[in-house]
Amino acid sequence: MKVLTLVLLLAVAYAKHEQYQGWKSYYVRPSDQGQLRSLTSMVQKYRLDFISKASVGRNAVVLVKPQYNDLFLKELADQNIAYTVHINDVKAQLDIDDDLLEAGKNRLAEDVSIFDRYLELEEIDAYLIDIANKYPDLVTLQNGTTFEGRAIYLMKISKPSDDDKEKPIIIVDAGIHSREWIGPPAALYAISKLVDETIDNDLLEDLDWVILPMLNPDGYKYTRTTDPLWLKTRSTDNHVNSVECPGADANSNFDFYWNLYGTSSDPCDNNYPGSKPFSEIEVQFGQGNLAQYGYRTILYISLHSYGSQILYPWGHDGTLSQQAFALQTVGVSIANAIYENAQPNYPRYIVGNSALVTGQQTSGSTVDFLHYNGVPLSYNLVLPGVLDNTRGFNPDPKEIEQIAKETWAGIVAGARRARDLFGDWN
């Protein structure tokens, strides 16, 4: 019986991540806009999955299915696009990552900081509830329910003003893409600095804050238990492939040029935008709650990973909005603040229009939607991640606190510039 149990356990362990058998990942580095456009054109052709966003002169990491590997490499060679192997056996690397994650769980009882490991979903929720209970005069915690019945939280941090004047709002969210694990710790770090370790009083005297640290709890839970590379929500609908391939890209599910650019009609693709705008319960929660604050919001930052980029509208066609000058100058201020607090091993942030920097058109995104609906400064803040010549798909847990710290420095700089420029916006 013991032998049989051991055999079954080994079989289960081997079977995990079986869908990635034969997959490889590569560093690819486009040298100019032409190569960037060529790389973008290969996404649908070869069903590529970019773990990090491409940009000129920077390595991106792309996952390639075995049936497309040779064709993809041939086209890279034909286009003279530089590439090197990142991971030769994706399944084996995911198995290694599982072991490291399990080892991290075994240390939980000894840990003091919440920023030296990737937290379980339940730990994130518990932290938010604890903060709300400790600071009831400062913090309001709103919650909804996900497709699979989990809680989803929004935290408003507001210090009452003497004259009851409505203050401008800064919105920060994270975790809309479930596999981007570094975003939620950065959002929690912002909460801790605003509430637990308040040093910069002007950030609360002059501004209100709305923070959603985990916009896709179902997807995040699935990455921790089953598939670390899962990006979408976990919903099902009436599409014929929905049960086999659940979920939608929540960051393509907003009602702004929905399903017109950079999306797929196949639910099995990561860029499937859902059956209709706001089809995802989590997106409905985010949009519904953000709408009540939209008229006062002067800065919106959505935390993603990875690529060290600060991206702004318009993502659907690469044109510039009427606030392009402010978006660029404030974006540079954010990038400079991060650079001043960053470790030397991470590249400096690129600031620019989303479609132009990445070569990819996007539609239905939070950044474009909120900007269209009146938020003057709206950004995807794409955090740094796996360094060149390293393995894995997320930053080493040892890097979490440093990335969160430098990200907070950028958020502070952006908030102050937004206040100075748009404090009387509405």
Coordinates of C-alpha atoms in Angstrom, one line a residue:
M1 CA 0.0 0.0 0.0
K2 CA 2.8 2.4 0.9
V3 CA 4.5 1.6 -2.5
L4 CA 1.3 2.2 -4.3
T5 CA 0.7 5.5 -2.6
L6 CA 4.3 6.6 -3.4
V7 CA 3.8 5.7 -7.1
L8 CA 0.5 7.6 -7.3
L9 CA 2.1 10.7 -5.7
L10 CA 5.0 10.5 -8.2
A11 CA 2.5 10.1 -11.0
V12 CA 0.6 13.2 -9.9
A13 CA 3.8 15.2 -9.5
Y14 CA 4.9 14.2 -13.0
A15 CA 1.6 15.0 -14.5
K16 CA 1.5 18.5 -13.1
H17 CA 2.2 21.2 -15.8
E18 CA 1.9 18.4 -18.4
Q19 CA 0.3 20.9 -20.8
Y20 CA 3.7 22.6 -21.0
Q21 CA 5.6 19.5 -22.1
G22 CA 7.9 20.5 -24.9
W23 CA 7.4 24.2 -24.5
K24 CA 10.4 26.5 -24.6
S25 CA 10.9 30.2 -23.8
Y26 CA 13.2 32.6 -25.5
Y27 CA 14.7 36.0 -25.0
V28 CA 14.0 38.1 -28.1
R29 CA 15.4 41.5 -28.7
P30 CA 14.0 43.7 -31.5
S31 CA 16.6 46.3 -32.6
D32 CA 14.2 48.7 -34.3
Q33 CA 10.5 49.5 -34.9
G34 CA 10.5 47.3 -38.0
Q35 CA 11.6 44.3 -36.0
L36 CA 9.2 45.1 -33.3
R37 CA 6.3 45.2 -35.7
S38 CA 7.5 41.9 -37.2
L39 CA 7.6 40.3 -33.8
T40 CA 4.1 41.5 -33.1
S41 CA 2.8 40.0 -36.3
M42 CA 4.0 36.6 -35.2
V43 CA 1.8 36.6 -32.0
Q44 CA -1.4 35.1 -33.6
K45 CA 0.5 33.2 -36.3
Y46 CA 2.4 31.1 -33.8
R47 CA 0.2 31.5 -30.7
L48 CA 3.0 33.2 -28.9
D49 CA 2.7 34.1 -25.2
F50 CA 4.8 37.1 -24.2
I51 CA 5.6 36.8 -20.5
S52 CA 7.2 40.3 -20.7
K53 CA 6.3 43.1 -23.0
A54 CA 8.6 43.7 -26.0
S55 CA 10.2 47.0 -26.8
V56 CA 13.1 48.2 -29.0
G57 CA 16.5 47.3 -27.6
R58 CA 15.2 45.3 -24.6
N59 CA 14.9 41.5 -24.1
A60 CA 11.4 40.2 -23.9
V61 CA 10.5 36.7 -22.8
V62 CA 8.2 34.7 -25.0
L63 CA 6.7 31.2 -24.5
V64 CA 6.5 29.0 -27.6
K65 CA 4.5 25.8 -28.1
P66 CA 6.4 22.8 -29.5
Q67 CA 4.4 22.7 -32.8
Y68 CA 5.4 26.3 -33.6
N69 CA 9.0 26.3 -32.3
D70 CA 10.9 25.6 -35.5
L71 CA 8.7 28.0 -37.6
F72 CA 9.1 30.7 -35.0
L73 CA 12.9 30.4 -34.9
K74 CA 13.1 30.4 -38.7
E75 CA 11.1 33.6 -39.0
L76 CA 13.3 35.2 -36.3
A77 CA 16.3 34.3 -38.3
D78 CA 14.7 35.5 -41.6
Q79 CA 13.9 38.8 -39.9
N80 CA 17.4 39.0 -38.3
I81 CA 15.8 39.3 -34.8
A82 CA 18.2 38.4 -32.0
Y83 CA 17.2 35.6 -29.7
T84 CA 18.6 33.3 -27.1
V85 CA 17.1 30.4 -25.1
H86 CA 15.6 31.5 -21.8
I87 CA 14.3 28.1 -20.6
N88 CA 14.8 24.9 -22.7
D89 CA 12.1 22.9 -20.8
V90 CA 9.3 25.0 -19.4
K91 CA 7.6 22.1 -17.7
A92 CA 10.8 21.2 -15.8
Q93 CA 11.3 24.8 -14.7
L94 CA 7.7 25.0 -13.4
D95 CA 8.3 21.8 -11.4
I96 CA 11.4 23.5 -9.9
D97 CA 9.4 26.6 -9.2
D98 CA 6.8 24.5 -7.4
D99 CA 9.5 23.0 -5.1
L100 CA 10.8 26.5 -4.3
L101 CA 7.2 27.8 -3.6
E102 CA 6.6 24.8 -1.3
A103 CA 9.9 25.5 0.5
G104 CA 8.7 29.1 1.0
K105 CA 5.5 27.9 2.6
N106 CA 7.4 25.9 5.1
R107 CA 9.1 29.1 6.3
L108 CA 5.8 30.9 7.0
A109 CA 5.8 30.4 10.7
E110 CA 9.2 32.1 11.0
D111 CA 8.5 35.0 8.7
V112 CA 7.8 38.5 10.0
S113 CA 7.7 40.5 6.8
I114 CA 5.0 40.0 4.2
F115 CA 7.3 41.2 1.5
D116 CA 9.8 38.4 1.4
R117 CA 7.6 35.9 -0.4
Y118 CA 4.6 35.7 -2.7
L119 CA 1.6 35.6 -0.4
E120 CA -1.3 33.2 -0.7
L121 CA -4.6 34.8 -1.6
E122 CA -5.9 34.1 1.9
E123 CA -2.9 36.0 3.4
I124 CA -3.6 39.0 1.2
D125 CA -7.2 39.1 2.2
A126 CA -6.3 38.7 5.9
Y127 CA -3.9 41.6 5.7
L128 CA -6.5 43.9 4.2
I129 CA -9.1 43.0 6.8
D130 CA -6.5 43.5 9.6
I131 CA -5.6 47.0 8.3
A132 CA -9.3 47.9 8.0
N133 CA -9.9 46.8 11.6
K134 CA -6.9 48.6 13.0
Y135 CA -7.6 51.9 11.3
P136 CA -11.4 52.3 11.0
D137 CA -11.3 56.1 10.9
L138 CA -8.9 56.1 8.0
V139 CA -9.7 52.9 6.0
T140 CA -12.9 51.7 4.3
L141 CA -12.9 48.2 2.9
Q142 CA -15.5 47.4 0.2
N143 CA -15.9 43.9 -1.1
G144 CA -17.6 42.0 -3.8
T145 CA -17.7 38.3 -5.0
T146 CA -15.8 36.7 -7.9
F147 CA -17.1 34.2 -10.4
E148 CA -16.0 31.3 -8.2
G149 CA -17.4 32.9 -5.0
R150 CA -14.2 34.4 -3.5
A151 CA -14.0 37.8 -2.0
I152 CA -12.6 40.7 -4.0
Y153 CA -11.6 43.9 -2.0
L154 CA -11.2 47.6 -2.6
M155 CA -9.6 49.7 0.0
K156 CA -10.3 53.4 0.3
I157 CA -7.8 55.4 2.4
S158 CA -9.1 58.8 3.4
K159 CA -8.1 61.2 6.2
P160 CA -11.1 63.5 7.0
S161 CA -10.4 67.1 6.2
D162 CA -11.2 70.0 8.5
D163 CA -13.5 71.7 5.9
D164 CA -15.0 68.4 4.5
K165 CA -13.7 69.3 1.1
E166 CA -13.6 66.5 -1.4
K167 CA -10.0 65.7 -2.3
P168 CA -8.5 64.4 -5.5
I169 CA -8.2 60.7 -5.7
I170 CA -5.3 58.4 -6.7
I171 CA -6.3 54.9 -7.8
V172 CA -3.8 52.0 -7.8
D173 CA -4.7 48.4 -8.8
A174 CA -2.9 45.1 -9.3
G175 CA -3.4 41.5 -10.1
I176 CA -5.8 41.9 -13.1
H177 CA -3.5 39.4 -14.8
S178 CA -3.2 36.5 -12.4
R179 CA 0.3 35.3 -13.2
E180 CA 1.9 38.8 -12.6
W181 CA 2.7 38.0 -9.0
I182 CA 4.9 41.0 -8.3
G183 CA 2.0 43.5 -8.6
P184 CA -0.1 42.7 -5.5
P185 CA 2.9 43.0 -3.1
A186 CA 3.7 46.5 -4.5
A187 CA 0.0 47.5 -3.9
L188 CA 0.2 46.1 -0.4
Y189 CA 3.4 48.0 0.2
A190 CA 1.6 51.2 -0.8
I191 CA -1.1 50.5 1.7
S192 CA 1.5 49.9 4.4
K193 CA 3.2 53.2 3.7
L194 CA 0.0 55.2 3.7
V195 CA -1.5 53.6 6.8
D196 CA 1.0 51.7 8.9
E197 CA 4.1 53.8 8.4
T198 CA 2.8 57.2 7.5
I199 CA 5.8 59.6 6.9
D200 CA 4.6 61.8 4.0
N201 CA 1.6 63.5 5.6
D202 CA 0.8 65.5 2.5
L203 CA -0.2 62.3 0.7
L204 CA -3.2 61.9 3.1
E205 CA -3.8 65.6 3.8
D206 CA -4.1 66.5 0.1
L207 CA -5.3 63.2 -1.5
D208 CA -7.6 60.3 -1.1
W209 CA -6.5 56.8 -2.2
V210 CA -8.3 53.9 -3.7
I211 CA -6.3 50.6 -3.9
L212 CA -7.4 47.3 -5.3
P213 CA -4.5 44.9 -4.6
M214 CA -6.0 41.8 -6.2
L215 CA -8.5 42.3 -9.1
N216 CA -8.5 38.7 -10.2
P217 CA -8.6 36.4 -7.1
D218 CA -9.8 33.3 -8.9
G219 CA -7.1 33.5 -11.5
Y220 CA -4.4 34.2 -8.8
K221 CA -5.6 31.2 -6.8
Y222 CA -5.4 29.0 -9.9
T223 CA -1.8 30.1 -10.5
R224 CA -0.9 29.0 -7.0
T225 CA -2.6 25.6 -7.1
T226 CA -2.5 24.5 -10.7
D227 CA -1.0 26.6 -13.5
P228 CA 1.5 29.4 -12.6
L229 CA 1.3 30.8 -16.1
W230 CA -2.5 31.3 -16.1
L231 CA -3.4 34.9 -17.0
K232 CA -7.2 35.2 -17.4
T233 CA -10.2 35.1 -15.0
R234 CA -11.9 31.7 -14.4
S235 CA -15.4 32.4 -15.7
T236 CA -17.4 30.3 -18.1
D237 CA -20.1 31.4 -20.5
N238 CA -22.1 30.0 -23.4
H239 CA -19.2 29.8 -25.9
V240 CA -18.6 26.3 -27.2
N241 CA -15.0 26.3 -25.9
S242 CA -15.7 28.0 -22.6
V243 CA -15.7 25.0 -20.3
E244 CA -12.5 23.6 -21.8
C245 CA -10.9 27.1 -21.9
P246 CA -12.5 29.2 -19.1
G247 CA -11.8 32.9 -18.4
A248 CA -11.2 36.1 -20.2
D249 CA -8.4 38.7 -20.3
A250 CA -9.9 41.1 -17.7
N251 CA -7.7 43.9 -19.1
S252 CA -9.4 43.6 -22.5
N253 CA -13.0 43.4 -21.0
F254 CA -13.7 47.2 -20.5
D255 CA -16.0 49.0 -22.8
F256 CA -13.6 51.0 -24.9
Y257 CA -12.9 49.8 -28.5
W258 CA -13.8 46.4 -27.0
N259 CA -12.6 43.4 -29.1
L260 CA -11.3 45.6 -32.0
Y261 CA -7.6 45.4 -31.6
G262 CA -5.1 42.9 -30.2
T263 CA -7.8 40.4 -29.1
S264 CA -8.9 36.9 -30.2
S265 CA -12.3 35.4 -30.6
D266 CA -11.0 32.0 -29.3
P267 CA -11.5 31.5 -25.5
C268 CA -8.5 29.3 -25.5
D269 CA -6.2 32.3 -26.2
N270 CA -4.9 34.6 -23.5
N271 CA -6.1 37.7 -25.3
Y272 CA -9.8 36.5 -25.4
P273 CA -11.7 39.6 -24.3
G274 CA -14.8 37.9 -23.0
S275 CA -18.2 37.5 -24.6
K276 CA -19.1 41.2 -24.3
P277 CA -17.8 44.3 -22.5
F278 CA -17.9 43.9 -18.7
S279 CA -18.8 40.2 -19.0
E280 CA -16.4 39.4 -16.1
I281 CA -17.8 39.8 -12.6
E282 CA -14.4 41.1 -11.4
V283 CA -14.4 43.8 -14.0
Q284 CA -17.9 44.8 -13.1
F285 CA -16.8 45.1 -9.5
G286 CA -13.8 47.2 -10.5
Q287 CA -15.7 49.4 -12.9
G288 CA -18.7 49.9 -10.7
N289 CA -16.6 51.0 -7.7
L290 CA -14.2 53.1 -9.7
A291 CA -17.1 54.9 -11.4
Q292 CA -18.2 56.4 -8.1
Y293 CA -14.7 57.9 -7.7
G294 CA -13.9 58.7 -11.3
Y295 CA -15.0 62.4 -11.3
R296 CA -12.3 63.1 -8.6
T297 CA -9.6 60.8 -9.9
I298 CA -6.5 62.6 -11.2
L299 CA -4.1 59.6 -11.4
Y300 CA -4.7 55.9 -12.2
I301 CA -1.9 53.4 -12.0
S302 CA -2.4 49.7 -12.9
L303 CA 0.5 47.5 -11.8
H304 CA 1.6 44.9 -14.2
S305 CA 4.8 42.8 -15.0
Y306 CA 7.1 42.7 -16.4
G307 CA 9.2 45.0 -18.7
S308 CA 10.2 48.2 -16.8
Q309 CA 7.8 50.4 -18.8
I310 CA 5.4 53.2 -18.1
L311 CA 2.7 53.1 -20.7
Y312 CA -0.2 55.5 -21.4
P313 CA -3.1 55.9 -23.9
W314 CA -4.1 55.4 -26.5
G315 CA -3.3 51.7 -26.8
H316 CA -5.8 50.8 -29.5
D317 CA -4.2 52.8 -32.3
G318 CA -1.1 54.5 -31.0
T319 CA -2.4 58.1 -31.3
L320 CA -1.8 60.6 -28.5
S321 CA -4.5 62.0 -26.3
Q322 CA -5.0 65.6 -25.5
Q323 CA -3.1 65.1 -22.2
A324 CA -0.1 63.5 -24.0
F325 CA 2.3 66.2 -22.8
A326 CA 1.2 65.8 -19.1
L327 CA 1.2 62.0 -19.5
Q328 CA 4.8 62.0 -20.8
T329 CA 6.2 64.5 -18.3
V330 CA 4.5 62.9 -15.2
G331 CA 5.5 59.5 -16.5
V332 CA 9.2 60.6 -16.7
S333 CA 8.9 61.9 -13.1
I334 CA 7.7 58.5 -12.0
A335 CA 10.5 56.8 -13.9
N336 CA 13.1 59.1 -12.4
A337 CA 11.9 58.5 -8.9
I338 CA 12.0 54.8 -9.4
Y339 CA 15.5 55.0 -10.9
E340 CA 16.8 57.0 -7.9
N341 CA 15.6 54.2 -5.6
A342 CA 16.3 51.2 -7.8
Q343 CA 19.0 48.6 -7.6
P344 CA 21.6 48.9 -10.5
N345 CA 20.7 45.5 -12.0
Y346 CA 17.3 46.6 -13.2
P347 CA 16.9 48.6 -16.5
R348 CA 15.6 52.1 -16.5
Y349 CA 11.9 52.5 -17.2
I350 CA 10.8 53.3 -20.7
V351 CA 8.0 55.9 -20.8
G352 CA 5.7 56.3 -23.8
N353 CA 2.5 55.5 -25.6
S354 CA 1.5 51.9 -25.1
A355 CA 1.1 50.9 -28.7
L356 CA 4.2 52.7 -29.9
V357 CA 6.5 51.3 -27.2
T358 CA 5.4 47.7 -27.3
G359 CA 4.3 47.5 -31.0
Q360 CA 1.0 45.9 -29.9
Q361 CA -2.4 47.4 -30.2
T362 CA -4.7 46.8 -27.2
S363 CA -8.4 47.5 -26.7
G364 CA -10.8 47.3 -23.8
S365 CA -8.0 48.1 -21.3
T366 CA -8.5 49.8 -17.9
V367 CA -6.0 52.5 -18.8
D368 CA -7.7 53.6 -22.0
F369 CA -11.2 53.2 -20.5
L370 CA -10.5 55.4 -17.4
H371 CA -8.6 58.0 -19.5
Y372 CA -11.5 58.2 -21.9
N373 CA -13.9 58.6 -18.9
G374 CA -12.1 61.7 -17.6
V375 CA -9.0 60.5 -15.6
P376 CA -6.2 62.8 -16.9
L377 CA -3.2 60.7 -16.0
S378 CA -3.7 56.9 -16.6
Y379 CA -0.8 54.4 -16.8
N380 CA 0.2 50.8 -16.9
L381 CA 3.2 50.6 -14.7
V382 CA 5.0 47.5 -15.9
L383 CA 7.3 46.4 -13.1
P384 CA 10.7 44.9 -13.5
G385 CA 10.9 41.1 -13.5
V386 CA 13.2 38.3 -14.5
L387 CA 16.6 39.6 -15.4
D388 CA 18.6 38.8 -18.5
N389 CA 20.4 35.4 -18.2
T390 CA 18.2 34.2 -15.3
R391 CA 15.6 31.4 -15.2
G392 CA 12.0 31.4 -13.9
F393 CA 9.0 33.5 -14.6
N394 CA 8.8 35.8 -11.6
P395 CA 11.3 37.9 -9.7
D396 CA 13.2 36.1 -7.0
P397 CA 11.3 36.6 -3.7
K398 CA 14.4 38.3 -2.3
E399 CA 13.6 41.1 -4.8
I400 CA 10.0 41.7 -3.8
E401 CA 10.5 44.3 -1.1
Q402 CA 13.0 46.2 -3.2
I403 CA 10.7 46.3 -6.2
A404 CA 7.8 47.3 -4.0
K405 CA 9.9 50.1 -2.4
E406 CA 11.1 51.6 -5.7
T407 CA 7.6 51.3 -7.1
W408 CA 6.2 53.2 -4.1
A409 CA 8.7 56.0 -4.8
G410 CA 7.4 56.3 -8.3
I411 CA 3.8 56.3 -7.2
V412 CA 4.5 59.1 -4.7
A413 CA 6.3 61.2 -7.3
G414 CA 3.3 60.6 -9.7
A415 CA 0.8 61.5 -7.0
R416 CA 2.5 64.8 -6.1
R417 CA 2.9 65.8 -9.8
A418 CA -0.8 64.9 -10.4
R419 CA -1.9 66.9 -7.4
D420 CA 0.1 70.0 -8.6
L421 CA -1.1 69.7 -12.2
F422 CA -4.7 68.5 -11.7
G423 CA -5.6 69.1 -8.0
D424 CA -8.5 71.3 -9.2
W425 CA -9.3 69.1 -12.2
N426 CA -12.9 68.6 -11.3

